[in-house]
Amino acid sequence: MNRRFRPYLVGLVSAVSASALGVAVNVATDLQGNLLAWVTVGTITALTGTVGGLVDGNRELAEERESGDPLADIILSIECEVRADGSGSMNVKVHGPEAEALLPHLPAFMPSIAAPPPNGVLPRPLAVALVTRSRTTGIARRLREVDALCSGLGGLDVRLCVTDSAERRREALRTAQVVLLDDHCVEAGSRPLVGGLDLAGLRGGGGDGLAARVVVLGCQDGAAAAHTRALRRSLDRPVAFLGCDGPVPTGHAAVLYPHVLSQLDGLAGGRAGESELQAALEGAIGLAKRQEAQLDWGRWSTTVLHPAG
């Protein structure tokens, strides 16, 4: 590297790493000890120490800096984010032709925090969508009660979507990792419509399928082949599925849904495949049976749904 640029590079990286360290500490504290956030703090701390050693140990560089190198003229901005799901990003910007010439050299010095969670690891918090129409007043009230009961589960981000807007409900279903759709079902030809939504038509504008890892279908005959066959057409990956055979008996959902969410709360942030997620759904049925043993819980079943071939 051109020696004329070296003071700029070391000074720039020192400033970036020190500033990012402060941001990362704050973020890690806000996330109450998120592991990746604290790993990021440790990485940036090590980087700061390394660059500090370079500055202190390089007498020639120190002399050049004392002779008036315009480090103060380098303008930079840092955007450092570690999100609650474990992913993160760092964006460094510098201004000025000489400073811009250093940007290609920065990746070798900067820590990487933008990697998503490893494959099979659930984010924490886990985005949960409780979806129905506002006109289905009894179901809407029940989902609001479930939302209130589960508000203290730190591994979940429960999003209540009670609206008659089909687009808003479709978007909520498309983006959550856990989908709980409870509404009235009607047959439109060979297509089952749940709250007016076609289960086979939930793909995004770009053709991408649901982001869900778990789907709970609380409508009548949710476990029937017509519903699961339609839902499979909206999938790009396998999902753990829970549905009911025939009508959903009164009182079932209010007992079962909180157990489903509490079971999934215990898996958030850890590695879980479809079999582990299906086991969590089975566990929720077992807990519901113990709570209300007189109810007919044999109507509910779980499976792993695979995308339509």
mmCIF file of C-alpha atoms in Angstrom:
data_model
loop_
_atom_site.group_PDB
_atom_site.id
_atom_site.type_symbol
_atom_site.label_atom_id
_atom_site.label_comp_id
_atom_site.label_asym_id
_atom_site.label_seq_id
_atom_site.Cartn_x
_atom_site.Cartn_y
_atom_site.Cartn_z
ATOM 1 C CA MET A 1 0.000 0.000 0.000
ATOM 2 C CA ASN A 2 1.218 3.526 -0.713
ATOM 3 C CA ARG A 3 2.823 4.863 2.497
ATOM 4 C CA ARG A 4 1.157 8.180 1.850
ATOM 5 C CA PHE A 5 -2.224 6.532 2.394
ATOM 6 C CA ARG A 6 -1.320 4.366 5.390
ATOM 7 C CA PRO A 7 -1.893 7.045 8.078
ATOM 8 C CA TYR A 8 -5.334 7.659 6.632
ATOM 9 C CA LEU A 9 -6.202 3.961 6.676
ATOM 10 C CA VAL A 10 -5.067 3.276 10.240
ATOM 11 C CA GLY A 11 -6.633 6.447 11.570
ATOM 12 C CA LEU A 12 -9.868 5.756 9.709
ATOM 13 C CA VAL A 13 -10.115 2.160 10.916
ATOM 14 C CA SER A 14 -9.334 3.254 14.478
ATOM 15 C CA ALA A 15 -12.161 5.775 14.407
ATOM 16 C CA VAL A 16 -14.565 3.356 12.783
ATOM 17 C CA SER A 17 -13.828 0.498 15.185
ATOM 18 C CA ALA A 18 -13.952 2.679 18.288
ATOM 19 C CA SER A 19 -17.263 4.242 17.256
ATOM 20 C CA ALA A 20 -18.730 0.879 16.281
ATOM 21 C CA LEU A 21 -17.623 -0.539 19.646
ATOM 22 C CA GLY A 22 -19.721 2.002 21.503
ATOM 23 C CA VAL A 23 -22.721 1.348 19.277
ATOM 24 C CA ALA A 24 -22.374 -2.422 19.585
ATOM 25 C CA VAL A 25 -22.178 -2.263 23.393
ATOM 26 C CA ASN A 26 -25.381 -0.233 23.502
ATOM 27 C CA VAL A 27 -27.125 -2.599 21.089
ATOM 28 C CA ALA A 28 -25.983 -5.701 22.965
ATOM 29 C CA THR A 29 -27.260 -4.207 26.218
ATOM 30 C CA ASP A 30 -30.604 -3.311 24.623
ATOM 31 C CA LEU A 31 -30.927 -6.866 23.342
ATOM 32 C CA GLN A 32 -30.330 -8.189 26.876
ATOM 33 C CA GLY A 33 -27.284 -10.215 26.047
ATOM 34 C CA ASN A 34 -27.985 -11.352 22.479
ATOM 35 C CA LEU A 35 -25.031 -13.667 21.832
ATOM 36 C CA LEU A 36 -24.191 -12.357 18.380
ATOM 37 C CA ALA A 37 -24.329 -8.781 19.626
ATOM 38 C CA TRP A 38 -21.781 -9.515 22.354
ATOM 39 C CA VAL A 39 -19.613 -11.472 19.935
ATOM 40 C CA THR A 40 -19.672 -8.357 17.771
ATOM 41 C CA VAL A 41 -18.577 -6.268 20.770
ATOM 42 C CA GLY A 42 -15.703 -8.660 21.373
ATOM 43 C CA THR A 43 -14.679 -8.632 17.721
ATOM 44 C CA ILE A 44 -14.715 -4.856 17.513
ATOM 45 C CA THR A 45 -12.838 -4.628 20.832
ATOM 46 C CA ALA A 46 -10.123 -6.882 19.406
ATOM 47 C CA LEU A 47 -10.015 -4.820 16.234
ATOM 48 C CA THR A 48 -9.647 -1.616 18.227
ATOM 49 C CA GLY A 49 -6.784 -3.130 20.211
ATOM 50 C CA THR A 50 -5.059 -4.382 17.057
ATOM 51 C CA VAL A 51 -5.235 -1.049 15.315
ATOM 52 C CA GLY A 52 -4.158 0.715 18.506
ATOM 53 C CA GLY A 53 -1.090 -1.535 18.601
ATOM 54 C CA LEU A 54 -0.255 -0.661 15.026
ATOM 55 C CA VAL A 55 -0.409 3.034 15.817
ATOM 56 C CA ASP A 56 1.616 2.783 19.046
ATOM 57 C CA GLY A 57 4.177 0.389 17.600
ATOM 58 C CA ASN A 58 4.894 2.254 14.398
ATOM 59 C CA ARG A 59 7.188 5.131 15.279
ATOM 60 C CA GLU A 60 7.499 6.273 11.699
ATOM 61 C CA LEU A 61 3.748 6.458 11.415
ATOM 62 C CA ALA A 62 3.542 8.421 14.661
ATOM 63 C CA GLU A 63 6.128 10.887 13.400
ATOM 64 C CA GLU A 64 4.191 11.336 10.170
ATOM 65 C CA ARG A 65 1.026 12.026 12.143
ATOM 66 C CA GLU A 66 2.826 14.564 14.361
ATOM 67 C CA SER A 67 4.131 16.309 11.279
ATOM 68 C CA GLY A 68 0.635 17.393 10.384
ATOM 69 C CA ASP A 69 -1.086 14.654 8.361
ATOM 70 C CA PRO A 70 -4.672 15.902 7.962
ATOM 71 C CA LEU A 71 -6.444 13.029 9.756
ATOM 72 C CA ALA A 72 -8.930 15.510 11.110
ATOM 73 C CA ASP A 73 -9.987 16.252 7.541
ATOM 74 C CA ILE A 74 -11.312 12.715 7.009
ATOM 75 C CA ILE A 75 -15.078 12.753 7.339
ATOM 76 C CA LEU A 76 -16.782 9.430 8.005
ATOM 77 C CA SER A 77 -20.172 8.182 9.159
ATOM 78 C CA ILE A 78 -20.970 4.816 10.711
ATOM 79 C CA GLU A 79 -24.260 2.936 10.736
ATOM 80 C CA CYS A 80 -23.956 -0.170 12.917
ATOM 81 C CA GLU A 81 -26.993 -2.363 13.604
ATOM 82 C CA VAL A 82 -27.406 -5.730 15.316
ATOM 83 C CA ARG A 83 -31.039 -6.731 15.034
ATOM 84 C CA ALA A 84 -32.998 -8.786 17.548
ATOM 85 C CA ASP A 85 -33.153 -11.783 15.189
ATOM 86 C CA GLY A 86 -29.353 -12.064 15.349
ATOM 87 C CA SER A 87 -28.576 -10.486 11.983
ATOM 88 C CA GLY A 88 -26.729 -7.214 11.649
ATOM 89 C CA SER A 89 -25.093 -4.718 9.364
ATOM 90 C CA MET A 90 -22.375 -2.065 9.342
ATOM 91 C CA ASN A 91 -22.231 0.733 6.796
ATOM 92 C CA VAL A 92 -19.148 2.993 6.615
ATOM 93 C CA LYS A 93 -19.060 6.099 4.443
ATOM 94 C CA VAL A 94 -16.118 8.469 3.852
ATOM 95 C CA HIS A 95 -15.944 11.650 1.830
ATOM 96 C CA GLY A 96 -13.074 13.145 -0.100
ATOM 97 C CA PRO A 97 -11.049 11.690 -2.984
ATOM 98 C CA GLU A 98 -8.078 10.508 -0.881
ATOM 99 C CA ALA A 99 -10.278 8.960 1.792
ATOM 100 C CA GLU A 100 -12.440 7.237 -0.819
ATOM 101 C CA ALA A 101 -9.314 5.576 -2.216
ATOM 102 C CA LEU A 102 -8.993 3.702 1.075
ATOM 103 C CA LEU A 103 -12.443 2.082 1.003
ATOM 104 C CA PRO A 104 -11.351 -1.033 -0.956
ATOM 105 C CA HIS A 105 -8.889 -1.830 1.854
ATOM 106 C CA LEU A 106 -11.404 -1.627 4.708
ATOM 107 C CA PRO A 107 -13.069 -5.084 4.436
ATOM 108 C CA ALA A 108 -9.854 -6.811 5.543
ATOM 109 C CA PHE A 109 -9.851 -4.773 8.770
ATOM 110 C CA MET A 110 -13.562 -4.587 9.588
ATOM 111 C CA PRO A 111 -15.469 -7.322 11.500
ATOM 112 C CA SER A 112 -18.325 -8.998 9.690
ATOM 113 C CA ILE A 113 -21.666 -8.802 11.523
ATOM 114 C CA ALA A 114 -24.059 -9.107 8.609
ATOM 115 C CA ALA A 115 -24.271 -12.899 8.512
ATOM 116 C CA PRO A 116 -27.826 -14.260 9.047
ATOM 117 C CA PRO A 117 -28.511 -16.965 11.611
ATOM 118 C CA PRO A 118 -27.155 -20.387 10.540
ATOM 119 C CA ASN A 119 -29.456 -22.590 8.521
ATOM 120 C CA GLY A 120 -32.062 -24.243 10.728
ATOM 121 C CA VAL A 121 -31.693 -21.735 13.569
ATOM 122 C CA LEU A 122 -34.887 -19.921 14.497
ATOM 123 C CA PRO A 123 -34.647 -16.155 14.931
ATOM 124 C CA ARG A 124 -35.262 -14.624 18.335
ATOM 125 C CA PRO A 125 -37.747 -13.103 18.688
ATOM 126 C CA LEU A 126 -39.818 -15.314 16.431
ATOM 127 C CA ALA A 127 -42.369 -13.326 14.423
ATOM 128 C CA VAL A 128 -45.894 -14.671 15.037
ATOM 129 C CA ALA A 129 -48.968 -13.540 13.068
ATOM 130 C CA LEU A 130 -52.443 -14.048 14.583
ATOM 131 C CA VAL A 131 -54.734 -13.389 11.639
ATOM 132 C CA THR A 132 -58.494 -13.050 11.191
ATOM 133 C CA ARG A 133 -61.093 -10.587 9.922
ATOM 134 C CA SER A 134 -62.523 -7.939 12.220
ATOM 135 C CA ARG A 135 -66.052 -9.000 11.237
ATOM 136 C CA THR A 136 -65.492 -12.422 12.872
ATOM 137 C CA THR A 137 -65.999 -10.861 16.278
ATOM 138 C CA GLY A 138 -65.805 -14.023 18.395
ATOM 139 C CA ILE A 139 -62.578 -15.199 16.744
ATOM 140 C CA ALA A 140 -61.105 -11.693 16.864
ATOM 141 C CA ARG A 141 -61.809 -11.461 20.595
ATOM 142 C CA ARG A 142 -60.198 -14.858 21.167
ATOM 143 C CA LEU A 143 -57.036 -13.908 19.268
ATOM 144 C CA ARG A 144 -56.777 -10.676 21.248
ATOM 145 C CA GLU A 145 -56.947 -12.726 24.446
ATOM 146 C CA VAL A 146 -54.223 -15.042 23.148
ATOM 147 C CA ASP A 147 -52.108 -12.008 22.265
ATOM 148 C CA ALA A 148 -52.513 -10.634 25.800
ATOM 149 C CA LEU A 149 -51.686 -14.000 27.397
ATOM 150 C CA CYS A 150 -48.500 -14.374 25.349
ATOM 151 C CA SER A 151 -47.227 -10.813 25.683
ATOM 152 C CA GLY A 152 -44.639 -11.890 28.261
ATOM 153 C CA LEU A 153 -43.000 -14.535 26.067
ATOM 154 C CA GLY A 154 -39.634 -12.951 25.292
ATOM 155 C CA GLY A 155 -38.813 -15.318 22.444
ATOM 156 C CA LEU A 156 -41.816 -14.223 20.389
ATOM 157 C CA ASP A 157 -42.869 -11.078 18.571
ATOM 158 C CA VAL A 158 -46.649 -11.598 18.412
ATOM 159 C CA ARG A 159 -48.353 -9.484 15.760
ATOM 160 C CA LEU A 160 -52.134 -9.331 15.893
ATOM 161 C CA CYS A 161 -53.685 -8.746 12.461
ATOM 162 C CA VAL A 162 -57.433 -8.288 12.838
ATOM 163 C CA THR A 163 -58.634 -6.526 9.712
ATOM 164 C CA ASP A 164 -61.068 -6.929 6.854
ATOM 165 C CA SER A 165 -58.343 -5.900 4.399
ATOM 166 C CA ALA A 166 -57.385 -9.012 2.446
ATOM 167 C CA GLU A 167 -54.048 -7.462 1.428
ATOM 168 C CA ARG A 168 -53.027 -6.678 4.995
ATOM 169 C CA ARG A 169 -53.923 -10.184 6.137
ATOM 170 C CA ARG A 170 -52.084 -11.741 3.203
ATOM 171 C CA GLU A 171 -48.972 -9.677 3.963
ATOM 172 C CA ALA A 172 -49.082 -10.685 7.642
ATOM 173 C CA LEU A 173 -49.292 -14.343 6.635
ATOM 174 C CA ARG A 174 -46.463 -14.019 4.134
ATOM 175 C CA THR A 175 -43.872 -12.444 6.413
ATOM 176 C CA ALA A 176 -44.235 -14.222 9.788
ATOM 177 C CA GLN A 177 -42.261 -17.291 10.841
ATOM 178 C CA VAL A 178 -45.286 -18.615 12.745
ATOM 179 C CA VAL A 179 -48.699 -18.253 11.105
ATOM 180 C CA LEU A 180 -51.945 -18.767 13.001
ATOM 181 C CA LEU A 181 -54.922 -18.236 10.676
ATOM 182 C CA ASP A 182 -58.343 -18.587 12.302
ATOM 183 C CA ASP A 183 -61.444 -17.696 10.304
ATOM 184 C CA HIS A 184 -64.533 -19.110 8.637
ATOM 185 C CA CYS A 185 -63.966 -21.359 5.641
ATOM 186 C CA VAL A 186 -66.063 -21.627 2.486
ATOM 187 C CA GLU A 187 -65.626 -23.688 -0.667
ATOM 188 C CA ALA A 188 -65.216 -21.751 -3.927
ATOM 189 C CA GLY A 189 -65.374 -24.495 -6.506
ATOM 190 C CA SER A 190 -62.477 -26.770 -5.614
ATOM 191 C CA ARG A 191 -60.727 -24.033 -3.641
ATOM 192 C CA PRO A 192 -61.152 -23.608 0.121
ATOM 193 C CA LEU A 193 -61.180 -19.936 1.087
ATOM 194 C CA VAL A 194 -60.274 -19.072 4.683
ATOM 195 C CA GLY A 195 -61.601 -15.647 5.534
ATOM 196 C CA GLY A 196 -61.841 -15.062 1.795
ATOM 197 C CA LEU A 197 -58.149 -15.866 1.249
ATOM 198 C CA ASP A 198 -57.116 -18.562 -1.196
ATOM 199 C CA LEU A 199 -54.493 -20.692 0.566
ATOM 200 C CA ALA A 200 -52.942 -21.509 -2.812
ATOM 201 C CA GLY A 201 -52.525 -17.810 -3.635
ATOM 202 C CA LEU A 202 -50.302 -16.521 -0.838
ATOM 203 C CA ARG A 203 -47.117 -16.116 -2.867
ATOM 204 C CA GLY A 204 -45.567 -12.685 -3.180
ATOM 205 C CA GLY A 205 -45.381 -10.557 -6.294
ATOM 206 C CA GLY A 206 -41.970 -12.035 -7.113
ATOM 207 C CA GLY A 207 -43.293 -15.568 -6.804
ATOM 208 C CA ASP A 208 -41.656 -16.288 -3.444
ATOM 209 C CA GLY A 209 -43.558 -18.481 -1.010
ATOM 210 C CA LEU A 210 -44.405 -18.077 2.659
ATOM 211 C CA ALA A 211 -41.580 -17.360 5.103
ATOM 212 C CA ALA A 212 -43.336 -19.491 7.740
ATOM 213 C CA ARG A 213 -41.746 -22.387 9.598
ATOM 214 C CA VAL A 214 -45.015 -23.216 11.399
ATOM 215 C CA VAL A 215 -48.613 -22.919 10.161
ATOM 216 C CA VAL A 216 -51.658 -23.362 12.397
ATOM 217 C CA LEU A 217 -54.983 -23.448 10.547
ATOM 218 C CA GLY A 218 -57.856 -22.910 12.948
ATOM 219 C CA CYS A 219 -60.727 -23.152 10.475
ATOM 220 C CA GLN A 220 -63.171 -26.009 9.966
ATOM 221 C CA ASP A 221 -61.517 -28.997 8.240
ATOM 222 C CA GLY A 222 -58.136 -27.274 8.392
ATOM 223 C CA ALA A 223 -56.437 -30.681 8.464
ATOM 224 C CA ALA A 224 -58.374 -31.937 5.441
ATOM 225 C CA ALA A 225 -56.580 -32.684 2.185
ATOM 226 C CA ALA A 226 -58.284 -29.821 0.329
ATOM 227 C CA HIS A 227 -56.757 -27.259 2.703
ATOM 228 C CA THR A 228 -53.296 -28.793 2.988
ATOM 229 C CA ARG A 229 -53.089 -29.382 -0.774
ATOM 230 C CA ALA A 230 -53.879 -25.717 -1.428
ATOM 231 C CA LEU A 231 -51.447 -24.497 1.223
ATOM 232 C CA ARG A 232 -48.610 -26.582 -0.212
ATOM 233 C CA ARG A 233 -48.834 -24.529 -3.421
ATOM 234 C CA SER A 234 -47.824 -21.427 -1.417
ATOM 235 C CA LEU A 235 -44.726 -23.049 0.109
ATOM 236 C CA ASP A 236 -41.073 -23.011 -0.934
ATOM 237 C CA ARG A 237 -39.880 -25.048 2.049
ATOM 238 C CA PRO A 238 -41.364 -27.618 4.460
ATOM 239 C CA VAL A 239 -43.423 -26.323 7.391
ATOM 240 C CA ALA A 240 -44.744 -27.887 10.587
ATOM 241 C CA PHE A 241 -48.541 -27.862 10.402
ATOM 242 C CA LEU A 242 -51.411 -28.085 12.898
ATOM 243 C CA GLY A 243 -55.061 -28.360 11.869
ATOM 244 C CA CYS A 244 -58.438 -29.685 12.977
ATOM 245 C CA ASP A 245 -60.609 -32.425 11.485
ATOM 246 C CA GLY A 246 -64.154 -31.109 11.160
ATOM 247 C CA PRO A 247 -65.424 -28.055 13.049
ATOM 248 C CA VAL A 248 -63.249 -26.572 15.782
ATOM 249 C CA PRO A 249 -65.174 -27.263 18.998
ATOM 250 C CA THR A 250 -66.027 -24.351 21.256
ATOM 251 C CA GLY A 251 -63.302 -23.662 23.776
ATOM 252 C CA HIS A 252 -60.517 -25.530 21.960
ATOM 253 C CA ALA A 253 -58.671 -22.598 20.415
ATOM 254 C CA ALA A 254 -58.571 -20.512 23.608
ATOM 255 C CA VAL A 255 -56.834 -23.408 25.378
ATOM 256 C CA LEU A 256 -54.630 -24.709 22.559
ATOM 257 C CA TYR A 257 -53.231 -21.546 20.970
ATOM 258 C CA PRO A 258 -51.389 -20.245 24.076
ATOM 259 C CA HIS A 259 -49.773 -23.663 24.520
ATOM 260 C CA VAL A 260 -48.641 -23.616 20.886
ATOM 261 C CA LEU A 261 -46.968 -20.250 21.359
ATOM 262 C CA SER A 262 -45.380 -21.167 24.704
ATOM 263 C CA GLN A 263 -43.891 -24.317 23.154
ATOM 264 C CA LEU A 264 -42.443 -22.331 20.243
ATOM 265 C CA ASP A 265 -41.116 -19.679 22.634
ATOM 266 C CA GLY A 266 -38.862 -22.351 24.100
ATOM 267 C CA LEU A 267 -37.355 -23.060 20.664
ATOM 268 C CA ALA A 268 -36.757 -19.443 19.566
ATOM 269 C CA GLY A 269 -33.092 -18.661 18.988
ATOM 270 C CA GLY A 270 -32.083 -22.310 18.760
ATOM 271 C CA ARG A 271 -31.635 -24.879 16.025
ATOM 272 C CA ALA A 272 -34.947 -26.517 15.125
ATOM 273 C CA GLY A 273 -35.915 -28.484 12.041
ATOM 274 C CA GLU A 274 -39.397 -29.441 10.934
ATOM 275 C CA SER A 275 -39.447 -32.524 13.167
ATOM 276 C CA GLU A 276 -38.630 -30.459 16.281
ATOM 277 C CA LEU A 277 -41.289 -27.916 15.356
ATOM 278 C CA GLN A 278 -43.851 -30.649 14.774
ATOM 279 C CA ALA A 279 -42.930 -32.140 18.163
ATOM 280 C CA ALA A 280 -43.584 -28.732 19.736
ATOM 281 C CA LEU A 281 -47.069 -28.734 18.212
ATOM 282 C CA GLU A 282 -47.671 -32.256 19.523
ATOM 283 C CA GLY A 283 -46.501 -31.070 22.932
ATOM 284 C CA ALA A 284 -49.021 -28.215 22.809
ATOM 285 C CA ILE A 285 -51.854 -30.685 22.164
ATOM 286 C CA GLY A 286 -50.645 -32.772 25.115
ATOM 287 C CA LEU A 287 -50.641 -29.729 27.403
ATOM 288 C CA ALA A 288 -54.140 -28.785 26.238
ATOM 289 C CA LYS A 289 -55.331 -32.335 27.024
ATOM 290 C CA ARG A 290 -53.983 -32.074 30.558
ATOM 291 C CA GLN A 291 -55.599 -28.688 31.047
ATOM 292 C CA GLU A 292 -59.025 -29.615 29.681
ATOM 293 C CA ALA A 293 -59.136 -33.409 29.611
ATOM 294 C CA GLN A 294 -62.874 -33.529 28.925
ATOM 295 C CA LEU A 295 -62.521 -31.922 25.474
ATOM 296 C CA ASP A 296 -62.098 -33.962 22.294
ATOM 297 C CA TRP A 297 -58.477 -33.220 21.415
ATOM 298 C CA GLY A 298 -58.308 -36.154 19.005
ATOM 299 C CA ARG A 299 -59.634 -33.824 16.292
ATOM 300 C CA TRP A 300 -56.293 -32.050 16.110
ATOM 301 C CA SER A 301 -53.346 -33.468 14.193
ATOM 302 C CA THR A 302 -49.890 -32.359 13.122
ATOM 303 C CA THR A 303 -47.765 -33.103 10.086
ATOM 304 C CA VAL A 304 -44.958 -31.652 8.010
ATOM 305 C CA LEU A 305 -46.215 -30.105 4.778
ATOM 306 C CA HIS A 306 -43.858 -30.076 1.797
ATOM 307 C CA PRO A 307 -44.086 -27.718 -1.195
ATOM 308 C CA ALA A 308 -46.243 -28.988 -4.039
ATOM 309 C CA GLY A 309 -44.112 -30.769 -6.612
#
